[in-house]
Amino acid sequence: MRILVTGASGVVGTEVAERLTAETADRAGPGIVRTARRAVGGAADPLTAPVPWDIGAAPAPDLLTDRPWDVIVHTAASTRWTMTRQEATDANIRTLRAVLALAGPDTHVVHVSTAYVGGVRAPEDLRGEEFEGYRNGYEWSKAACEEIVAGEHRGAATIVRPPLVLGRRGDGAIGRFSGPYSLFPALVSGLAAVVVGDPDGYAEIAPVDEVAEVIAGAALGTPPGSPRTEVISSGQDSMRLADLVRITCDTLNAFRAEHGVDPIAQPPTVSTDSWNRFFLPLAAQWLSPVQQEAVKLLAMFQSYTSMSEPFEPTHKVLDPGGVMAASVLHWARSKPRQALGRTVPWTLIDAA
């Protein structure tokens, strides 16, 4: 069995490649080949390092085109929520088509999407007509990719939809601090002076090792007879926004107490409507440029952490609060200067 894993230097791709390698170590025949945009650690050896391939911008290396693939696991993607429609097309749709060019009718394609392609989106979550009812270019492009995989690939297809991805369940470890991890330093520094959203809204997360488990299980399992979708979620047992903020602050404060540092205050929650109608116009006038950038960054999370309904899982994430605490603690131990930093309250400036 020959398995190709794209995006193998990313958060999910790294974990998937490691799990696939471990699970096939005692089997005769399986070969795991990984790709990344740039070479890692010098010359690429398919057994030890990813093959460099800037997908969509450069032709596939000969090593990837010499024989058909049994399985292609496509994790490579740009997850930026600020992409324009054209940027999202180039980053995600064009790259998918380049990867599918390597797939034959007997290739099982396992495509990593996002759970936010589905679910309920409130009107205030949407960012313009160009994204056709999705929150942003990332979601829109992932929805388009799902249609391409299901409709155009001639072989078996599995689509895996994870929510926000955090660290491993046991120790919180993760390959890179990105996405939701921007909340932690914002809470410590005081830039996250308020949390915008519904305290009772659902906040879906999943540990990266369980996301990789689902993806690897699909890759090594029996290919489906028709396109299959796997949704990773805690369902009705998901954390609420209030739980997410409380667990994060409690974990940070326990770490700070161990080091003799004063605790941070848990910020108040402001409804999305009140924030957009009243506080945001004031923020534009009176906050510093740094504070305004923080407001814009955290605003992107509000629709992801206070959903009116959770996802319906095919793979259920248990004890998401424990995953959250482990991830926060791992971040704090990895970034002690930030985790133990001084909180600076918001200060108003004269915009006139």
mmCIF file of C-alpha atoms in Angstrom, residues 43-325:
data_model
loop_
_atom_site.group_PDB
_atom_site.id
_atom_site.type_symbol
_atom_site.label_atom_id
_atom_site.label_comp_id
_atom_site.label_asym_id
_atom_site.label_seq_id
_atom_site.Cartn_x
_atom_site.Cartn_y
_atom_site.Cartn_z
ATOM 1 C CA ALA A 43 17.661 16.628 1.088
ATOM 2 C CA ALA A 44 14.285 14.926 1.071
ATOM 3 C CA ASP A 45 14.226 11.234 1.886
ATOM 4 C CA PRO A 46 10.699 9.812 1.567
ATOM 5 C CA LEU A 47 11.336 7.616 4.591
ATOM 6 C CA THR A 48 12.500 10.404 6.875
ATOM 7 C CA ALA A 49 11.538 13.831 5.554
ATOM 8 C CA PRO A 50 8.765 15.377 3.472
ATOM 9 C CA VAL A 51 9.220 15.731 -0.268
ATOM 10 C CA PRO A 52 9.182 19.461 -1.086
ATOM 11 C CA TRP A 53 6.238 20.426 -3.292
ATOM 12 C CA ASP A 54 4.598 23.837 -3.540
ATOM 13 C CA ILE A 55 1.246 22.357 -4.539
ATOM 14 C CA GLY A 56 -0.537 24.197 -7.301
ATOM 15 C CA ALA A 57 2.388 26.530 -7.939
ATOM 16 C CA ALA A 58 4.925 23.927 -9.126
ATOM 17 C CA PRO A 59 4.656 20.586 -10.961
ATOM 18 C CA ALA A 60 4.539 17.479 -8.813
ATOM 19 C CA PRO A 61 8.012 15.938 -8.329
ATOM 20 C CA ASP A 62 8.748 12.776 -10.315
ATOM 21 C CA LEU A 63 8.772 10.763 -7.084
ATOM 22 C CA LEU A 64 5.045 11.477 -6.728
ATOM 23 C CA THR A 65 4.043 10.715 -10.312
ATOM 24 C CA ASP A 66 5.904 7.498 -11.099
ATOM 25 C CA ARG A 67 3.218 5.079 -9.822
ATOM 26 C CA PRO A 68 -0.457 5.235 -8.775
ATOM 27 C CA TRP A 69 -1.304 5.885 -5.126
ATOM 28 C CA ASP A 70 -3.485 3.571 -3.099
ATOM 29 C CA VAL A 71 -4.433 6.361 -0.695
ATOM 30 C CA ILE A 72 -3.945 10.130 -0.776
ATOM 31 C CA VAL A 73 -4.492 11.961 2.504
ATOM 32 C CA HIS A 74 -4.868 15.645 1.686
ATOM 33 C CA THR A 75 -4.262 17.799 4.766
ATOM 34 C CA ALA A 76 -2.481 20.711 3.045
ATOM 35 C CA ALA A 77 -4.541 23.911 3.233
ATOM 36 C CA SER A 78 -4.511 27.556 4.155
ATOM 37 C CA THR A 79 -6.763 28.065 7.165
ATOM 38 C CA ARG A 80 -6.598 31.870 7.246
ATOM 39 C CA TRP A 81 -10.000 33.420 7.852
ATOM 40 C CA THR A 82 -8.948 36.685 6.192
ATOM 41 C CA MET A 83 -8.437 35.308 2.668
ATOM 42 C CA THR A 84 -10.178 36.907 -0.284
ATOM 43 C CA ARG A 85 -12.133 34.679 -2.623
ATOM 44 C CA GLN A 86 -9.214 34.616 -5.086
ATOM 45 C CA GLU A 87 -6.679 33.877 -2.364
ATOM 46 C CA ALA A 88 -8.836 31.027 -1.062
ATOM 47 C CA THR A 89 -9.227 29.669 -4.580
ATOM 48 C CA ASP A 90 -5.467 29.673 -5.138
ATOM 49 C CA ALA A 91 -4.612 28.314 -1.698
ATOM 50 C CA ASN A 92 -7.176 25.540 -1.377
ATOM 51 C CA ILE A 93 -9.147 24.815 -4.548
ATOM 52 C CA ARG A 94 -6.256 24.968 -6.996
ATOM 53 C CA THR A 95 -4.067 22.861 -4.699
ATOM 54 C CA LEU A 96 -6.783 20.219 -4.372
ATOM 55 C CA ARG A 97 -7.039 19.879 -8.145
ATOM 56 C CA ALA A 98 -3.259 19.451 -8.376
ATOM 57 C CA VAL A 99 -3.411 16.666 -5.784
ATOM 58 C CA LEU A 100 -6.360 14.947 -7.470
ATOM 59 C CA ALA A 101 -4.297 14.824 -10.667
ATOM 60 C CA LEU A 102 -2.180 12.195 -8.875
ATOM 61 C CA ALA A 103 -5.220 10.064 -8.015
ATOM 62 C CA GLY A 104 -6.448 7.216 -10.187
ATOM 63 C CA PRO A 105 -9.768 5.362 -10.129
ATOM 64 C CA ASP A 106 -8.391 2.967 -7.499
ATOM 65 C CA THR A 107 -7.097 5.728 -5.221
ATOM 66 C CA HIS A 108 -8.932 6.359 -1.965
ATOM 67 C CA VAL A 109 -8.811 10.120 -1.361
ATOM 68 C CA VAL A 110 -9.112 11.191 2.282
ATOM 69 C CA HIS A 111 -9.750 14.925 2.230
ATOM 70 C CA VAL A 112 -9.463 17.000 5.416
ATOM 71 C CA SER A 113 -12.114 19.710 5.454
ATOM 72 C CA THR A 114 -13.628 21.630 8.377
ATOM 73 C CA ALA A 115 -16.720 21.001 10.473
ATOM 74 C CA TYR A 116 -17.764 24.610 9.875
ATOM 75 C CA VAL A 117 -18.767 23.758 6.322
ATOM 76 C CA GLY A 118 -21.859 22.363 8.064
ATOM 77 C CA GLY A 119 -23.752 23.558 11.098
ATOM 78 C CA VAL A 120 -25.792 26.681 11.744
ATOM 79 C CA ARG A 121 -24.491 30.116 10.760
ATOM 80 C CA ALA A 122 -26.156 33.229 12.144
ATOM 81 C CA PRO A 123 -26.607 36.257 9.848
ATOM 82 C CA GLU A 124 -24.061 38.255 11.853
ATOM 83 C CA ASP A 125 -21.460 35.513 11.214
ATOM 84 C CA LEU A 126 -21.373 36.170 7.471
ATOM 85 C CA ARG A 127 -18.761 38.380 5.810
ATOM 86 C CA GLY A 128 -20.211 39.255 2.411
ATOM 87 C CA GLU A 129 -21.890 37.847 -0.675
ATOM 88 C CA GLU A 130 -18.619 36.674 -2.217
ATOM 89 C CA PHE A 131 -18.561 33.738 0.219
ATOM 90 C CA GLU A 132 -22.071 32.512 -0.626
ATOM 91 C CA GLY A 133 -23.428 32.020 2.877
ATOM 92 C CA TYR A 134 -20.175 30.985 4.561
ATOM 93 C CA ARG A 135 -18.329 32.942 7.220
ATOM 94 C CA ASN A 136 -15.152 33.527 5.243
ATOM 95 C CA GLY A 137 -12.998 32.438 2.315
ATOM 96 C CA TYR A 138 -11.589 29.468 4.203
ATOM 97 C CA GLU A 139 -15.024 27.927 4.812
ATOM 98 C CA TRP A 140 -16.222 28.757 1.315
ATOM 99 C CA SER A 141 -13.189 27.153 -0.326
ATOM 100 C CA LYS A 142 -13.453 24.047 1.845
ATOM 101 C CA ALA A 143 -17.097 23.630 0.867
ATOM 102 C CA ALA A 144 -16.104 23.921 -2.792
ATOM 103 C CA CYS A 145 -13.345 21.353 -2.249
ATOM 104 C CA GLU A 146 -15.803 18.871 -0.742
ATOM 105 C CA GLU A 147 -17.980 19.181 -3.848
ATOM 106 C CA ILE A 148 -14.976 18.614 -6.107
ATOM 107 C CA VAL A 149 -13.807 15.527 -4.199
ATOM 108 C CA ALA A 150 -17.275 13.973 -4.059
ATOM 109 C CA GLY A 151 -18.262 14.890 -7.584
ATOM 110 C CA GLU A 152 -15.118 14.648 -9.689
ATOM 111 C CA HIS A 153 -12.849 12.019 -8.136
ATOM 112 C CA ARG A 154 -13.394 8.682 -9.867
ATOM 113 C CA GLY A 155 -12.452 6.552 -6.873
ATOM 114 C CA ALA A 156 -13.386 6.221 -3.209
ATOM 115 C CA ALA A 157 -13.563 9.391 -1.124
ATOM 116 C CA THR A 158 -13.728 10.161 2.584
ATOM 117 C CA ILE A 159 -14.170 13.716 3.860
ATOM 118 C CA VAL A 160 -13.083 14.408 7.446
ATOM 119 C CA ARG A 161 -14.497 17.484 9.191
ATOM 120 C CA PRO A 162 -12.736 18.528 12.416
ATOM 121 C CA PRO A 163 -13.702 21.618 14.456
ATOM 122 C CA LEU A 164 -11.112 23.920 16.067
ATOM 123 C CA VAL A 165 -8.025 21.761 16.664
ATOM 124 C CA LEU A 166 -6.126 21.892 19.960
ATOM 125 C CA GLY A 167 -3.355 19.787 21.508
ATOM 126 C CA ARG A 168 -3.237 16.089 22.276
ATOM 127 C CA ARG A 169 -5.612 14.794 24.889
ATOM 128 C CA GLY A 170 -2.953 13.516 27.276
ATOM 129 C CA ASP A 171 -0.316 16.237 27.354
ATOM 130 C CA GLY A 172 -1.695 19.056 25.216
ATOM 131 C CA ALA A 173 1.239 18.859 22.801
ATOM 132 C CA ILE A 174 0.800 20.272 19.306
ATOM 133 C CA GLY A 175 3.155 21.019 16.450
ATOM 134 C CA ARG A 176 2.375 24.739 16.194
ATOM 135 C CA PHE A 177 0.480 27.350 18.171
ATOM 136 C CA SER A 178 -1.973 28.899 15.743
ATOM 137 C CA GLY A 179 -5.656 29.714 15.383
ATOM 138 C CA PRO A 180 -7.391 29.482 18.786
ATOM 139 C CA TYR A 181 -4.055 29.764 20.594
ATOM 140 C CA SER A 182 -4.073 33.523 19.950
ATOM 141 C CA LEU A 183 -6.733 33.779 22.668
ATOM 142 C CA PHE A 184 -4.334 32.734 25.460
ATOM 143 C CA PRO A 185 -1.779 35.572 25.241
ATOM 144 C CA ALA A 186 -4.625 38.023 24.614
ATOM 145 C CA LEU A 187 -6.221 37.018 27.923
ATOM 146 C CA VAL A 188 -2.938 37.319 29.816
ATOM 147 C CA SER A 189 -1.912 40.659 28.316
ATOM 148 C CA GLY A 190 -5.327 42.239 28.772
ATOM 149 C CA LEU A 191 -5.954 42.722 25.068
ATOM 150 C CA ALA A 192 -8.951 40.394 25.435
ATOM 151 C CA ALA A 193 -10.703 42.735 27.847
ATOM 152 C CA VAL A 194 -14.086 41.298 26.895
ATOM 153 C CA VAL A 195 -15.283 38.082 25.292
ATOM 154 C CA VAL A 196 -17.843 38.578 22.549
ATOM 155 C CA GLY A 197 -20.527 35.938 22.121
ATOM 156 C CA ASP A 198 -23.231 33.943 23.832
ATOM 157 C CA PRO A 199 -22.015 32.437 27.126
ATOM 158 C CA ASP A 200 -24.293 29.445 26.520
ATOM 159 C CA GLY A 201 -23.227 29.028 22.884
ATOM 160 C CA TYR A 202 -21.424 25.850 21.863
ATOM 161 C CA ALA A 203 -17.631 25.941 21.435
ATOM 162 C CA GLU A 204 -16.462 22.869 19.514
ATOM 163 C CA ILE A 205 -12.859 21.674 19.844
ATOM 164 C CA ALA A 206 -11.015 18.410 19.182
ATOM 165 C CA PRO A 207 -7.564 17.134 20.220
ATOM 166 C CA VAL A 208 -5.146 16.804 17.328
ATOM 167 C CA ASP A 209 -4.359 13.161 18.125
ATOM 168 C CA GLU A 210 -8.018 12.152 17.831
ATOM 169 C CA VAL A 211 -8.364 14.087 14.584
ATOM 170 C CA ALA A 212 -5.341 12.161 13.286
ATOM 171 C CA GLU A 213 -6.838 8.908 14.558
ATOM 172 C CA VAL A 214 -9.990 9.432 12.483
ATOM 173 C CA ILE A 215 -7.999 10.388 9.382
ATOM 174 C CA ALA A 216 -5.566 7.490 9.714
ATOM 175 C CA GLY A 217 -8.428 5.085 10.375
ATOM 176 C CA ALA A 218 -10.067 6.172 7.130
ATOM 177 C CA ALA A 219 -6.796 5.852 5.203
ATOM 178 C CA LEU A 220 -6.053 2.347 6.454
ATOM 179 C CA GLY A 221 -9.623 1.120 6.496
ATOM 180 C CA THR A 222 -11.858 -0.254 3.772
ATOM 181 C CA PRO A 223 -12.566 2.422 1.157
ATOM 182 C CA PRO A 224 -16.246 3.441 1.104
ATOM 183 C CA GLY A 225 -18.459 2.568 -1.825
ATOM 184 C CA SER A 226 -19.745 6.155 -1.997
ATOM 185 C CA PRO A 227 -18.368 9.434 -0.600
ATOM 186 C CA ARG A 228 -18.368 9.304 3.197
ATOM 187 C CA THR A 229 -18.200 12.217 5.648
ATOM 188 C CA GLU A 230 -16.741 11.927 9.151
ATOM 189 C CA VAL A 231 -17.620 14.708 11.617
ATOM 190 C CA ILE A 232 -15.477 15.092 14.752
ATOM 191 C CA SER A 233 -17.458 16.775 17.522
ATOM 192 C CA SER A 234 -18.645 16.575 21.109
ATOM 193 C CA GLY A 235 -22.231 17.135 20.022
ATOM 194 C CA GLN A 236 -24.566 18.083 22.860
ATOM 195 C CA ASP A 237 -21.698 17.543 25.327
ATOM 196 C CA SER A 238 -19.616 20.318 23.761
ATOM 197 C CA MET A 239 -18.235 23.065 25.944
ATOM 198 C CA ARG A 240 -20.144 26.317 26.122
ATOM 199 C CA LEU A 241 -18.327 29.614 25.583
ATOM 200 C CA ALA A 242 -18.475 30.350 29.313
ATOM 201 C CA ASP A 243 -16.828 26.968 30.022
ATOM 202 C CA LEU A 244 -14.053 27.634 27.502
ATOM 203 C CA VAL A 245 -13.172 31.002 29.034
ATOM 204 C CA ARG A 246 -13.417 29.742 32.625
ATOM 205 C CA ILE A 247 -11.239 26.664 31.993
ATOM 206 C CA THR A 248 -8.671 28.761 30.145
ATOM 207 C CA CYS A 249 -8.433 31.377 32.893
ATOM 208 C CA ASP A 250 -8.417 28.791 35.710
ATOM 209 C CA THR A 251 -5.613 26.829 34.035
ATOM 210 C CA LEU A 252 -3.555 29.947 33.384
ATOM 211 C CA ASN A 253 -4.052 31.140 36.956
ATOM 212 C CA ALA A 254 -3.021 27.772 38.405
ATOM 213 C CA PHE A 255 0.172 27.992 36.363
ATOM 214 C CA ARG A 256 0.750 31.583 37.472
ATOM 215 C CA ALA A 257 0.168 30.642 41.117
ATOM 216 C CA GLU A 258 2.842 27.939 40.875
ATOM 217 C CA HIS A 259 5.279 30.684 39.882
ATOM 218 C CA GLY A 260 4.138 33.265 42.434
ATOM 219 C CA VAL A 261 2.453 35.524 39.879
ATOM 220 C CA ASP A 262 -0.856 37.312 40.418
ATOM 221 C CA PRO A 263 -3.889 35.831 38.660
ATOM 222 C CA ILE A 264 -5.558 37.295 35.601
ATOM 223 C CA ALA A 265 -9.182 38.371 35.774
ATOM 224 C CA GLN A 266 -11.789 36.507 33.793
ATOM 225 C CA PRO A 267 -13.139 39.011 31.276
ATOM 226 C CA PRO A 268 -16.857 39.736 31.046
ATOM 227 C CA THR A 269 -18.928 38.435 28.150
ATOM 228 C CA VAL A 270 -20.726 40.859 25.846
ATOM 229 C CA SER A 271 -23.385 39.736 23.402
ATOM 230 C CA THR A 272 -22.507 39.954 19.712
ATOM 231 C CA ASP A 273 -25.370 42.375 19.067
ATOM 232 C CA SER A 274 -24.351 44.735 21.879
ATOM 233 C CA TRP A 275 -20.729 44.602 20.820
ATOM 234 C CA ASN A 276 -21.373 45.354 17.169
ATOM 235 C CA ARG A 277 -23.969 48.068 17.797
ATOM 236 C CA PHE A 278 -22.445 49.884 20.750
ATOM 237 C CA PHE A 279 -18.952 48.883 21.848
ATOM 238 C CA LEU A 280 -17.319 48.375 18.446
ATOM 239 C CA PRO A 281 -17.997 51.933 17.197
ATOM 240 C CA LEU A 282 -16.516 53.262 20.444
ATOM 241 C CA ALA A 283 -13.522 50.959 20.084
ATOM 242 C CA ALA A 284 -12.810 52.353 16.627
ATOM 243 C CA GLN A 285 -12.695 55.850 18.106
ATOM 244 C CA TRP A 286 -10.980 55.383 21.426
ATOM 245 C CA LEU A 287 -8.757 52.285 21.466
ATOM 246 C CA SER A 288 -5.106 52.273 20.477
ATOM 247 C CA PRO A 289 -4.089 50.707 17.128
ATOM 248 C CA VAL A 290 -2.743 47.623 18.927
ATOM 249 C CA GLN A 291 -5.988 47.198 20.849
ATOM 250 C CA GLN A 292 -8.032 47.636 17.674
ATOM 251 C CA GLU A 293 -6.058 44.884 15.952
ATOM 252 C CA ALA A 294 -6.708 42.621 18.921
ATOM 253 C CA VAL A 295 -10.415 43.388 18.683
ATOM 254 C CA LYS A 296 -10.445 42.418 15.000
ATOM 255 C CA LEU A 297 -8.538 39.201 15.689
ATOM 256 C CA LEU A 298 -10.783 38.062 18.519
ATOM 257 C CA ALA A 299 -13.929 39.041 16.612
ATOM 258 C CA MET A 300 -13.141 36.301 14.101
ATOM 259 C CA PHE A 301 -13.579 33.716 16.858
ATOM 260 C CA GLN A 302 -16.951 34.884 18.112
ATOM 261 C CA SER A 303 -19.035 32.857 15.655
ATOM 262 C CA TYR A 304 -16.874 29.761 16.204
ATOM 263 C CA THR A 305 -17.138 29.741 19.971
ATOM 264 C CA SER A 306 -20.804 30.565 20.519
ATOM 265 C CA MET A 307 -22.747 28.462 18.034
ATOM 266 C CA SER A 308 -26.478 28.074 18.583
ATOM 267 C CA GLU A 309 -26.324 24.323 17.817
ATOM 268 C CA PRO A 310 -23.450 21.815 18.036
ATOM 269 C CA PHE A 311 -22.399 19.521 15.225
ATOM 270 C CA GLU A 312 -23.737 15.981 14.961
ATOM 271 C CA PRO A 313 -20.675 13.746 15.372
ATOM 272 C CA THR A 314 -19.744 10.504 13.702
ATOM 273 C CA HIS A 315 -16.714 10.484 16.027
ATOM 274 C CA LYS A 316 -17.520 11.900 19.449
ATOM 275 C CA VAL A 317 -14.935 13.871 21.411
ATOM 276 C CA LEU A 318 -15.232 13.071 25.110
ATOM 277 C CA ASP A 319 -14.372 15.494 27.933
ATOM 278 C CA PRO A 320 -13.564 18.539 25.770
ATOM 279 C CA GLY A 321 -12.913 20.538 28.936
ATOM 280 C CA GLY A 322 -10.019 18.236 29.808
ATOM 281 C CA VAL A 323 -8.600 18.708 26.303
ATOM 282 C CA MET A 324 -8.884 22.468 26.714
ATOM 283 C CA ALA A 325 -7.075 22.463 30.067
#
